[in-house]
Amino acid sequence: MNVARKPFVRPQELSRDGRLTSFLVYLEAVTVVFDGFKALDIDLFGVYHNELRVVIGPNGAGKTTMCDVISGKTRLTQGKLFWHGNDIGTVHDIAMSRMGVGRKFQTPSVFDSLTVFENLELAIPNRQRDLLRNLWGKTTADEEAKIRQLMDRVNLTKQSDLQARFLSHGQRQCLEISMLVLAEPDLLLVDEPAAGLSDEETALMADLLLELRGQHAIVVIEHDMDFVRRLDAGVTVLNEGKIMAEGYMEEIQANPEVVEAYLGR
Amino acid sequence: MRSEFARFAVLISLFGVLMCPKPMGLLAATGDDTLHGSVDEALVGAELLKLADSDGEVRRDAIQWLANSKVGRVGDALEAYRLGKLYFWQGKLVTATPVEGSGSKYLTLQDALTGQPIYQAEATLLDPLLVVAKADLKSLVASRKERPAVVDAVRVLALYAEDPAVRLNAVKKLGDLRNADYIDELEEVCNQDSNDQVIFRAKESVALLQLIDTKKDLTVRQHAAKELGEMASARAGPLIEDLLENENTDESLRKVCQQSLAQIESYQGVVRILGYIFSGLSLGSVLILMALGLAIVFGQMGVINMAHGELMMIGAYTTYEVQQAFGHSMPDNPVNEFFWVALVVSFFTTACVGLLMEKLIVRHLYGRPLETLLATWGVGLMLIQIVRIRYGDNIGVNSPTWLVGGVEVFQDFHLPYNRLFIIGLTVVCVAFVYLLLNHTKRGLLLRATVQNREIAATLGVNTQYEDGFTFAFGAGLAGIAGCGLTLIGGVTPDMGQNYIVDSFLVVVTGGVGEIAGVVCAGLGLGVLNKILEPMFSTIWGKVLILAFVVAFIQYRPAGLFPPKGRLADV
Amino acid sequence: MFDKADRILTLVRGALHKYAPGIAVACGISIPCFYLAGWITIDTVNMLGRYLALALVALSLDLVWGYTGMLCLCQSFFFALGGYAMGMYLAHHGGPEGIIDHAGWKIPACLYILFSDVEGALTPWFWKPFYFLPATIALGLFIPAFVASVIGFFVFRSRVRGVFFAVLTQAVTLAAWLVFCMNDMKLCGTNGLTRFDRLAGFPLNDEKTRLGLYIITLAALVLVYWLCWLIIKSRLGRVLVAIRDNETRLRFAGYKPYLFKMFVFSVSAMIAGLGGMLYAPQMGIFTPTNMEVRESILVVVWVAVGGRGTLGGAVAGTLLVNLLYNYLTSQHEFMGLVWKPDYWPFVLGSLFIIVVLFCPDGIATIWKRLTDVSKKSAPQSEGTR
């Protein structure tokens, strides 16, 4: 693929001000400690606006913990978290999602008893705060159109009135991502999107993510190296809670430390 | 893990410190020898025989003489006389016990004075005791006129009984009667008795009697008041208060009284607080014992067993059955070994019931805690009804003799044996559970199954067996709790219902699945309950505890020792 | 020929499914008709009236448990709050005993019995509003809702869920029961509220009044059912289901679940209170026994048997279990085997176990399978793995 792409700029190479302005989310000296065990120990980590970034690493490296911290599910023990250049300290999950972070979990997490349409309907922004609007209000034509558009994109139009529990694994993944996209977040945290998908579905997922790139910042956690290569994005390697290397896939694969720790000889 | 163990150890040592008796008069009731009568036995026997005389005056004189005999056993004989349990047979005075199964028609005899059983003239090995028909005995009863004198005599003679406990009681009673006539006898006891506790109480009684006697010399009364203050006598408290309220009390006496009252109240205040703490510990240990089984099952398996209270109840009823099997009954026929057997049998019986429950019902509801709650509640309902139909609504379980009564650790501070035993039992159980879970292979397999079932299964662990074992073990602990509870409470079919909510609260407050949490929460809630109880009434105290737990869960939704990390999402 | 029979059967089944609520209402209305025709006694009507009031409580639990997924064991508490409100009103206007106290109020009979030896007893201030029927009705709805909001505010904000929530509500019910049992609270202690004579001037013993109460209860049930249906069908209803299915995901979608939980909890408390208010005059007495923890668990059984997550199921379950209870707690003989009322706990216990093990979705699933003739139930999605 010939992509005229910018060289990967690591956070260390920027000034602090530069980091605050160019990164959408920026972690500074962040540690997370569980009962004496240091799950995360990051000096500098940042994701640019509208960047597609992949985070890889062996099991237990802290990838999900990092997502937990960014999405507000886990408190950081030490350090600072910046969002759009502002120190937001410890914010909980509801607030983070309202600020524009969408999170897709490792195991697809949708509402099983509701239909595909109803699932997406719930994800429409600006409805969440008002109790009564949920009681009386109906979905506008505009919103409905948006929903149908998304369903089209992920090939779920036929399943519109089917309860989500009957969907296949891959379909659930797609549904979950569409729910996130509908909320128009600034940052998407996608935890193992390719897990358990067939080849076709994997290709579909990769295309979807590539489409979304440029409209949202996306952080993808993955193990499937082919998938990662297909995404053709900046890669951050985590190991034992620390960042081991950052760069594009070719640089990473050439890095002997990474190879030893993770990719294998 | 280490930090939890440390917390645990601190708790245990605190408990030990508390149990350490203060140097101030460590008095345990020890068996001492009696105050020997100064009169020879044959003479006493002869006088006693006069009770069988038909002449009322002879009897009255005899009673008077016997009252001054200072022989303790005479008191027993006179008590029998008062109750109509004294008999005249073949020229002797005897008491009688009915032969079992004869319906009181046939009796064996004991000498009224010595208490020794009377044997047959040609005693055979199998059947040495002499059996007599009731018709052959002549019953002797104190007449209405004689009764006050007899009662009086019994009281005084109790001062010379062999058993120090009886003497202690007598000494206290004579003081409480506020009859100054007994001062001389009491003083004699002070001088001549061999048991320290008896002497102490006798002195107290003497001082009490002196104090309230308005005819006595003022200096004597002042001295008495001062002594009572130094003794920190609880019995004196109300008396002194009355004196202070009385306007006629002399000023100098009043001053001494006030001082003494202050001393008494400060000491009794400390005793009272210690009493609350001990009650709290006792209640806490009961809660822990009940909650332990529940915590294991809930924490390790995520299963809510609403029938836990009923399992406990089954343990209590098993204890009853064992008691019946051994023929233990108080006070006539104590067979104390039954209790140890009962503990073991309760454990295994309830463990079996628990295993059945697990295999038939709980196993199929793995991972659905709310459904297990309902299903086990159903089982509980049925268990209650089965027991109710079989046993009726109330049965009596007697404690073994060595658990009756208590030890006076220091003055006025009584610790009942049964509660001490339960505390001890709890400690043993907790230690056992802790060791089992953390230091044995069995415990390791158990924890592995709980933490990651699939992996454990692939490693060859028989997860179904582990589940069954855990549930049965938790049930067995409930059985032991039930057995222990027979010592302090009534045994009814729905006794489990009283404890189930409390047990849950302890588990929930302590943090699911953490033994240390259960211990802390149990002790905490127990002590808190007993501290609140005297301040508010019992019911408000309980309501406050419930409110406290509700509030506590807001603050720490996962309990004192919450499970952290990925497991926290249960 | 079989083909025709099959088509008729399908039609019937379809009709049953579609018009089920209507059929149920028709059955409900037929009861007074049967009574007026003399086929059933007023006692039966009264009993059914009581069971319909209980069905309200079941509906309230279904909202909270069936749809929102929170097992709440304090429905009997809210039921009792409503029941006590109405009970106090009835006690004011009932019973010959009682004196006029210094303030000019007649002390309610059942309260007077307990305090007849107390000099200068006054009617407690909190009894006074319940002298008036409109105030009673308003308070009977408002107080449970208020208590529920307060509890909900604290409990839901700290994200207490699942089992902990169940145990917590159990503790609240227990505490409330303890308090209501105390004589000092001037709520007639364990005797409860008794000596009910008249409701708004109509004597309670009169057959017409009892019939009227039945009709009012039926109407209330229909109304509440319709309201619940509206809630469920609205978006809010879907949010509730989402809370049940995956609260974490809902939070990450920006919703504050505790608001919705508080709302549904308060509404359900109000409904349960309404049930209590309708139950009290039909029962003739209201005691702290009605708010025991055991009663709360009974409500759970009704809903579980009938089918949680379905409104009709809650009502059906209540009626079924209670009618069964009624039948089985009188002495019978089945082919020489004597059945004693003693054995009811075995039936109830096994009901718990059987429903939970074998039909966790209650009889509503059976109903559905019998009557749902549409092809929608079988999923036919493409690309299924």
Short mmCIF file of C-alpha atoms in Angstrom, two decimals, chain B residues 75-409:
data_model
loop_
_atom_site.label_atom_id
_atom_site.label_comp_id
_atom_site.label_asym_id
_atom_site.label_seq_id
_atom_site.Cartn_x
_atom_site.Cartn_y
_atom_site.Cartn_z
CA GLY B 75 -29.10 -28.16 106.66
CA ASP B 76 -29.67 -30.61 103.82
CA ALA B 77 -31.66 -32.87 106.09
CA LEU B 78 -33.75 -29.98 107.35
CA GLU B 79 -34.38 -28.83 103.79
CA ALA B 80 -35.63 -32.30 102.97
CA TYR B 81 -37.79 -32.07 106.08
CA ARG B 82 -39.29 -28.84 104.88
CA LEU B 83 -40.06 -30.27 101.46
CA GLY B 84 -41.49 -33.49 102.82
CA LYS B 85 -38.71 -35.55 101.37
CA LEU B 86 -37.53 -36.86 104.74
CA TYR B 87 -38.63 -40.33 105.77
CA PHE B 88 -38.53 -42.39 108.90
CA TRP B 89 -37.68 -46.04 108.30
CA GLN B 90 -36.62 -48.70 110.71
CA GLY B 91 -35.42 -46.26 113.30
CA LYS B 92 -33.43 -44.16 110.87
CA LEU B 93 -33.97 -40.92 109.07
CA VAL B 94 -33.54 -41.32 105.36
CA THR B 95 -34.07 -39.60 102.06
CA ALA B 96 -35.19 -41.58 99.04
CA THR B 97 -34.77 -41.72 95.26
CA PRO B 98 -37.34 -43.47 93.06
CA VAL B 99 -36.19 -46.48 91.12
CA GLU B 100 -36.35 -45.87 87.39
CA GLY B 101 -39.38 -47.34 85.77
CA SER B 102 -41.17 -48.12 88.99
CA GLY B 103 -43.25 -44.96 88.93
CA SER B 104 -42.11 -43.87 92.39
CA LYS B 105 -43.48 -47.01 94.02
CA TYR B 106 -40.06 -48.36 94.82
CA LEU B 107 -37.22 -46.31 96.15
CA THR B 108 -33.60 -46.56 97.12
CA LEU B 109 -32.56 -44.96 100.36
CA GLN B 110 -29.83 -42.68 101.59
CA ASP B 111 -28.92 -41.75 105.11
CA ALA B 112 -30.43 -38.34 105.87
CA LEU B 113 -27.35 -36.99 107.61
CA THR B 114 -24.46 -38.51 105.74
CA GLY B 115 -26.13 -38.88 102.37
CA GLN B 116 -24.62 -42.37 101.99
CA PRO B 117 -26.77 -44.91 100.21
CA ILE B 118 -28.11 -47.77 102.24
CA TYR B 119 -27.14 -51.20 101.07
CA GLN B 120 -28.76 -54.54 101.45
CA ALA B 121 -27.72 -56.67 104.33
CA GLU B 122 -26.44 -59.29 101.90
CA ALA B 123 -25.29 -57.01 99.16
CA THR B 124 -24.88 -58.61 95.77
CA LEU B 125 -22.56 -57.15 93.20
CA LEU B 126 -25.28 -56.47 90.68
CA ASP B 127 -27.81 -54.98 92.95
CA PRO B 128 -26.29 -53.65 96.12
CA LEU B 129 -28.77 -50.92 96.91
CA LEU B 130 -31.65 -51.62 99.18
CA VAL B 131 -35.00 -51.15 97.55
CA VAL B 132 -38.00 -50.35 99.63
CA ALA B 133 -41.63 -49.87 98.80
CA LYS B 134 -42.95 -46.38 99.36
CA ALA B 135 -45.70 -47.74 101.50
CA ASP B 136 -43.11 -48.86 104.06
CA LEU B 137 -41.77 -45.39 104.59
CA LYS B 138 -43.16 -42.82 106.95
CA SER B 139 -42.96 -39.36 105.49
CA LEU B 140 -41.94 -36.48 107.72
CA VAL B 141 -42.96 -32.96 106.85
CA ALA B 142 -42.42 -29.71 108.66
CA SER B 143 -45.68 -28.33 109.96
CA ARG B 144 -46.81 -24.77 109.23
CA LYS B 145 -45.66 -23.58 112.60
CA GLU B 146 -42.28 -25.17 112.26
CA ARG B 147 -41.57 -23.95 108.80
CA PRO B 148 -40.16 -20.48 109.59
CA ALA B 149 -37.76 -21.97 112.11
CA VAL B 150 -36.71 -24.65 109.67
CA VAL B 151 -36.14 -22.11 106.88
CA ASP B 152 -34.10 -20.01 109.22
CA ALA B 153 -32.07 -22.99 110.33
CA VAL B 154 -31.41 -24.06 106.75
CA ARG B 155 -30.14 -20.60 105.95
CA VAL B 156 -27.75 -20.49 108.80
CA LEU B 157 -26.57 -24.05 108.32
CA ALA B 158 -25.78 -23.32 104.71
CA LEU B 159 -22.92 -21.29 106.03
CA TYR B 160 -21.27 -24.51 107.01
CA ALA B 161 -21.86 -26.50 103.88
CA GLU B 162 -19.06 -28.42 102.20
CA ASP B 163 -19.48 -26.80 98.83
CA PRO B 164 -17.99 -23.32 98.80
CA ALA B 165 -20.49 -22.24 96.19
CA VAL B 166 -23.33 -23.02 98.57
CA ARG B 167 -21.59 -21.11 101.36
CA LEU B 168 -21.04 -18.19 99.04
CA ASN B 169 -24.69 -18.06 98.17
CA ALA B 170 -25.67 -18.31 101.82
CA VAL B 171 -23.36 -15.52 102.83
CA LYS B 172 -24.74 -13.24 100.16
CA LYS B 173 -28.29 -14.11 100.98
CA LEU B 174 -27.97 -13.40 104.65
CA GLY B 175 -26.63 -9.99 103.84
CA ASP B 176 -29.48 -9.32 101.45
CA LEU B 177 -32.07 -10.23 104.00
CA ARG B 178 -31.06 -7.19 106.05
CA ASN B 179 -31.63 -9.00 109.24
CA ALA B 180 -29.07 -7.91 111.79
CA ASP B 181 -29.45 -11.14 113.75
CA TYR B 182 -27.09 -12.90 111.47
CA ILE B 183 -24.17 -10.61 111.98
CA ASP B 184 -22.55 -12.87 114.54
CA GLU B 185 -22.73 -15.94 112.34
CA LEU B 186 -21.38 -13.99 109.44
CA GLU B 187 -18.50 -12.68 111.44
CA GLU B 188 -17.67 -16.15 112.50
CA VAL B 189 -17.56 -17.16 108.88
CA CYS B 190 -15.22 -14.25 108.20
CA ASN B 191 -12.86 -15.51 110.81
CA GLN B 192 -13.03 -19.21 110.24
CA ASP B 193 -13.86 -19.99 106.64
CA SER B 194 -11.12 -21.21 104.35
CA ASN B 195 -12.35 -19.86 101.03
CA ASP B 196 -11.27 -16.31 100.18
CA GLN B 197 -14.30 -15.53 98.10
CA VAL B 198 -16.64 -16.60 100.87
CA ILE B 199 -14.76 -14.49 103.37
CA PHE B 200 -14.91 -11.50 101.08
CA ARG B 201 -18.65 -11.73 100.61
CA ALA B 202 -19.19 -12.40 104.28
CA LYS B 203 -17.32 -9.25 105.15
CA GLU B 204 -19.43 -7.42 102.63
CA SER B 205 -22.62 -8.76 104.16
CA VAL B 206 -21.47 -7.84 107.64
CA ALA B 207 -20.66 -4.32 106.56
CA LEU B 208 -24.04 -4.02 104.83
CA LEU B 209 -25.89 -5.14 107.90
CA GLN B 210 -23.92 -2.78 110.08
CA LEU B 211 -24.49 0.14 107.79
CA ILE B 212 -28.23 -0.10 107.60
CA ASP B 213 -28.71 -0.68 111.29
CA THR B 214 -29.67 2.78 112.50
CA LYS B 215 -29.29 1.72 116.10
CA LYS B 216 -25.64 1.02 115.73
CA ASP B 217 -22.92 3.37 116.75
CA LEU B 218 -22.09 6.06 114.20
CA THR B 219 -18.42 5.23 114.06
CA VAL B 220 -19.26 1.61 113.40
CA ARG B 221 -21.50 2.65 110.55
CA GLN B 222 -18.92 5.00 109.13
CA HIS B 223 -16.36 2.27 109.22
CA ALA B 224 -18.77 -0.06 107.46
CA ALA B 225 -19.47 2.53 104.77
CA LYS B 226 -15.78 3.08 104.21
CA GLU B 227 -15.14 -0.62 103.94
CA LEU B 228 -17.92 -1.05 101.46
CA GLY B 229 -16.44 1.74 99.39
CA GLU B 230 -13.06 0.10 99.37
CA MET B 231 -14.64 -3.16 98.40
CA ALA B 232 -16.46 -1.35 95.61
CA SER B 233 -19.44 -3.37 96.61
CA ALA B 234 -22.20 -3.45 94.05
CA ARG B 235 -24.75 -4.54 96.59
CA ALA B 236 -24.01 -1.57 98.74
CA GLY B 237 -24.68 0.91 95.97
CA PRO B 238 -28.47 1.16 96.25
CA LEU B 239 -28.32 1.07 100.04
CA ILE B 240 -25.91 3.96 100.18
CA GLU B 241 -28.00 5.91 97.70
CA ASP B 242 -31.02 5.45 99.90
CA LEU B 243 -29.08 6.66 102.89
CA LEU B 244 -27.95 9.75 101.05
CA GLU B 245 -31.49 10.57 100.03
CA ASN B 246 -32.72 10.18 103.55
CA GLU B 247 -32.61 13.58 105.23
CA ASN B 248 -32.04 12.13 108.65
CA THR B 249 -28.67 10.73 107.85
CA ASP B 250 -25.95 12.24 109.93
CA GLU B 251 -23.59 14.62 108.14
CA SER B 252 -20.40 12.78 108.94
CA LEU B 253 -21.89 9.53 107.79
CA ARG B 254 -23.12 11.25 104.69
CA LYS B 255 -19.63 12.33 103.72
CA VAL B 256 -18.22 8.86 104.06
CA CYS B 257 -21.12 7.49 102.12
CA GLN B 258 -20.59 9.88 99.25
CA GLN B 259 -16.96 8.94 99.02
CA SER B 260 -17.76 5.28 99.09
CA LEU B 261 -20.45 5.68 96.48
CA ALA B 262 -17.99 7.36 94.18
CA GLN B 263 -15.55 4.51 94.61
CA ILE B 264 -18.26 1.97 94.02
CA GLU B 265 -19.56 3.67 90.92
CA SER B 266 -16.19 4.09 89.32
CA TYR B 267 -15.35 0.46 89.78
CA GLN B 268 -18.77 -0.79 88.75
CA GLY B 269 -18.68 1.49 85.76
CA VAL B 270 -15.53 -0.16 84.55
CA VAL B 271 -17.05 -3.56 85.19
CA ARG B 272 -20.12 -2.57 83.27
CA ILE B 273 -18.17 -1.47 80.25
CA LEU B 274 -16.10 -4.60 80.33
CA GLY B 275 -19.34 -6.48 80.58
CA TYR B 276 -20.61 -4.85 77.43
CA ILE B 277 -17.40 -5.59 75.64
CA PHE B 278 -17.55 -9.20 76.68
CA SER B 279 -21.19 -9.47 75.61
CA GLY B 280 -20.17 -7.88 72.39
CA LEU B 281 -17.39 -10.38 71.91
CA SER B 282 -19.73 -13.17 72.76
CA LEU B 283 -22.37 -11.99 70.34
CA GLY B 284 -19.67 -11.31 67.81
CA SER B 285 -18.34 -14.82 68.11
CA VAL B 286 -21.82 -16.21 67.58
CA LEU B 287 -22.20 -14.06 64.49
CA ILE B 288 -18.82 -15.13 63.19
CA LEU B 289 -19.61 -18.78 63.76
CA MET B 290 -22.82 -18.44 61.81
CA ALA B 291 -21.39 -16.28 59.10
CA LEU B 292 -18.29 -18.38 58.56
CA GLY B 293 -20.04 -21.17 56.72
CA LEU B 294 -22.05 -18.68 54.76
CA ALA B 295 -18.99 -16.67 53.79
CA ILE B 296 -17.19 -19.71 52.52
CA VAL B 297 -20.07 -20.79 50.37
CA PHE B 298 -20.84 -17.31 49.16
CA GLY B 299 -17.30 -16.13 48.77
CA GLN B 300 -15.91 -19.22 47.22
CA MET B 301 -18.86 -20.24 45.12
CA GLY B 302 -20.92 -17.10 44.71
CA VAL B 303 -23.86 -19.03 46.04
CA ILE B 304 -26.31 -17.49 48.45
CA ASN B 305 -27.61 -20.13 50.76
CA MET B 306 -30.81 -18.88 52.33
CA ALA B 307 -31.18 -22.24 54.03
CA HIS B 308 -28.07 -21.62 56.08
CA GLY B 309 -30.16 -20.77 59.13
CA GLU B 310 -32.06 -24.02 58.72
CA LEU B 311 -28.84 -26.00 58.45
CA MET B 312 -27.86 -24.45 61.73
CA MET B 313 -31.19 -25.47 63.14
CA ILE B 314 -30.57 -29.01 62.01
CA GLY B 315 -27.29 -28.94 63.87
CA ALA B 316 -29.17 -27.91 66.99
CA TYR B 317 -31.73 -30.68 66.60
CA THR B 318 -29.00 -33.19 65.96
CA THR B 319 -27.51 -32.15 69.28
CA TYR B 320 -30.88 -32.85 70.83
CA GLU B 321 -31.00 -36.31 69.35
CA VAL B 322 -27.51 -37.08 70.58
CA GLN B 323 -28.51 -35.85 74.00
CA GLN B 324 -31.49 -38.19 74.00
CA ALA B 325 -29.38 -41.06 72.79
CA PHE B 326 -26.97 -40.59 75.66
CA GLY B 327 -29.76 -40.09 78.12
CA HIS B 328 -28.33 -36.82 79.31
CA SER B 329 -30.68 -34.75 81.35
CA MET B 330 -30.14 -32.11 83.91
CA PRO B 331 -29.94 -32.10 86.75
CA ASP B 332 -30.57 -35.76 87.43
CA ASN B 333 -28.48 -37.62 84.96
CA PRO B 334 -25.69 -35.71 83.35
CA VAL B 335 -23.78 -37.56 80.70
CA ASN B 336 -21.43 -34.85 79.62
CA GLU B 337 -19.64 -36.72 76.90
CA PHE B 338 -22.66 -36.30 74.70
CA PHE B 339 -21.64 -32.77 73.86
CA TRP B 340 -18.38 -33.60 72.16
CA VAL B 341 -20.07 -36.33 70.23
CA ALA B 342 -22.85 -33.91 69.35
CA LEU B 343 -20.37 -31.43 67.88
CA VAL B 344 -18.94 -34.04 65.59
CA VAL B 345 -22.26 -35.59 64.65
CA SER B 346 -23.82 -32.17 63.94
CA PHE B 347 -20.99 -31.34 61.62
CA PHE B 348 -21.37 -34.48 59.60
CA THR B 349 -25.14 -34.52 59.55
CA THR B 350 -25.43 -31.00 58.24
CA ALA B 351 -22.56 -31.59 55.86
CA CYS B 352 -24.53 -34.47 54.38
CA VAL B 353 -27.65 -32.37 54.08
CA GLY B 354 -25.60 -29.67 52.46
CA LEU B 355 -24.08 -32.13 50.04
CA LEU B 356 -27.54 -33.34 49.06
CA MET B 357 -28.67 -29.79 48.51
CA GLU B 358 -25.68 -29.09 46.37
CA LYS B 359 -26.04 -32.15 44.21
CA LEU B 360 -29.75 -31.85 43.67
CA ILE B 361 -30.26 -28.15 43.38
CA VAL B 362 -27.40 -25.73 43.75
CA ARG B 363 -25.20 -27.37 41.15
CA HIS B 364 -27.69 -26.57 38.44
CA LEU B 365 -27.83 -22.94 39.34
CA TYR B 366 -24.16 -22.16 39.19
CA GLY B 367 -23.55 -18.54 38.27
CA ARG B 368 -27.09 -17.42 39.04
CA PRO B 369 -26.91 -16.09 42.55
CA LEU B 370 -30.42 -14.70 42.73
CA GLU B 371 -31.94 -17.97 41.64
CA THR B 372 -29.96 -19.90 44.21
CA LEU B 373 -31.27 -17.48 46.78
CA LEU B 374 -34.82 -18.43 45.89
CA ALA B 375 -34.25 -22.14 45.53
CA THR B 376 -32.43 -22.43 48.84
CA TRP B 377 -35.14 -20.41 50.52
CA GLY B 378 -37.58 -23.04 49.30
CA VAL B 379 -35.41 -25.78 50.76
CA GLY B 380 -35.28 -23.87 54.03
CA LEU B 381 -39.07 -23.66 54.18
CA MET B 382 -39.35 -27.38 53.74
CA LEU B 383 -36.70 -28.14 56.33
CA ILE B 384 -38.51 -26.00 58.89
CA GLN B 385 -41.76 -27.78 58.25
CA ILE B 386 -40.22 -31.24 58.40
CA VAL B 387 -38.67 -30.45 61.76
CA ARG B 388 -41.84 -28.85 63.03
CA ILE B 389 -43.95 -31.85 62.15
CA ARG B 390 -41.49 -34.27 63.69
CA TYR B 391 -40.57 -32.41 66.87
CA GLY B 392 -43.26 -29.88 67.54
CA ASP B 393 -42.52 -26.34 68.37
CA ASN B 394 -40.19 -26.43 71.31
CA ILE B 395 -37.73 -28.88 72.75
CA GLY B 396 -35.20 -28.61 75.50
CA VAL B 397 -31.51 -29.12 75.11
CA ASN B 398 -29.48 -29.11 78.28
CA SER B 399 -25.92 -27.97 78.48
CA PRO B 400 -23.29 -30.31 79.84
CA THR B 401 -22.53 -29.72 83.52
CA TRP B 402 -19.12 -28.25 83.02
CA LEU B 403 -20.58 -25.46 80.99
CA VAL B 404 -23.10 -24.36 83.55
CA GLY B 405 -22.30 -21.33 85.61
CA GLY B 406 -19.32 -19.18 85.14
CA VAL B 407 -16.06 -17.90 86.48
CA GLU B 408 -15.76 -14.70 88.44
CA VAL B 409 -12.66 -13.35 86.82
#
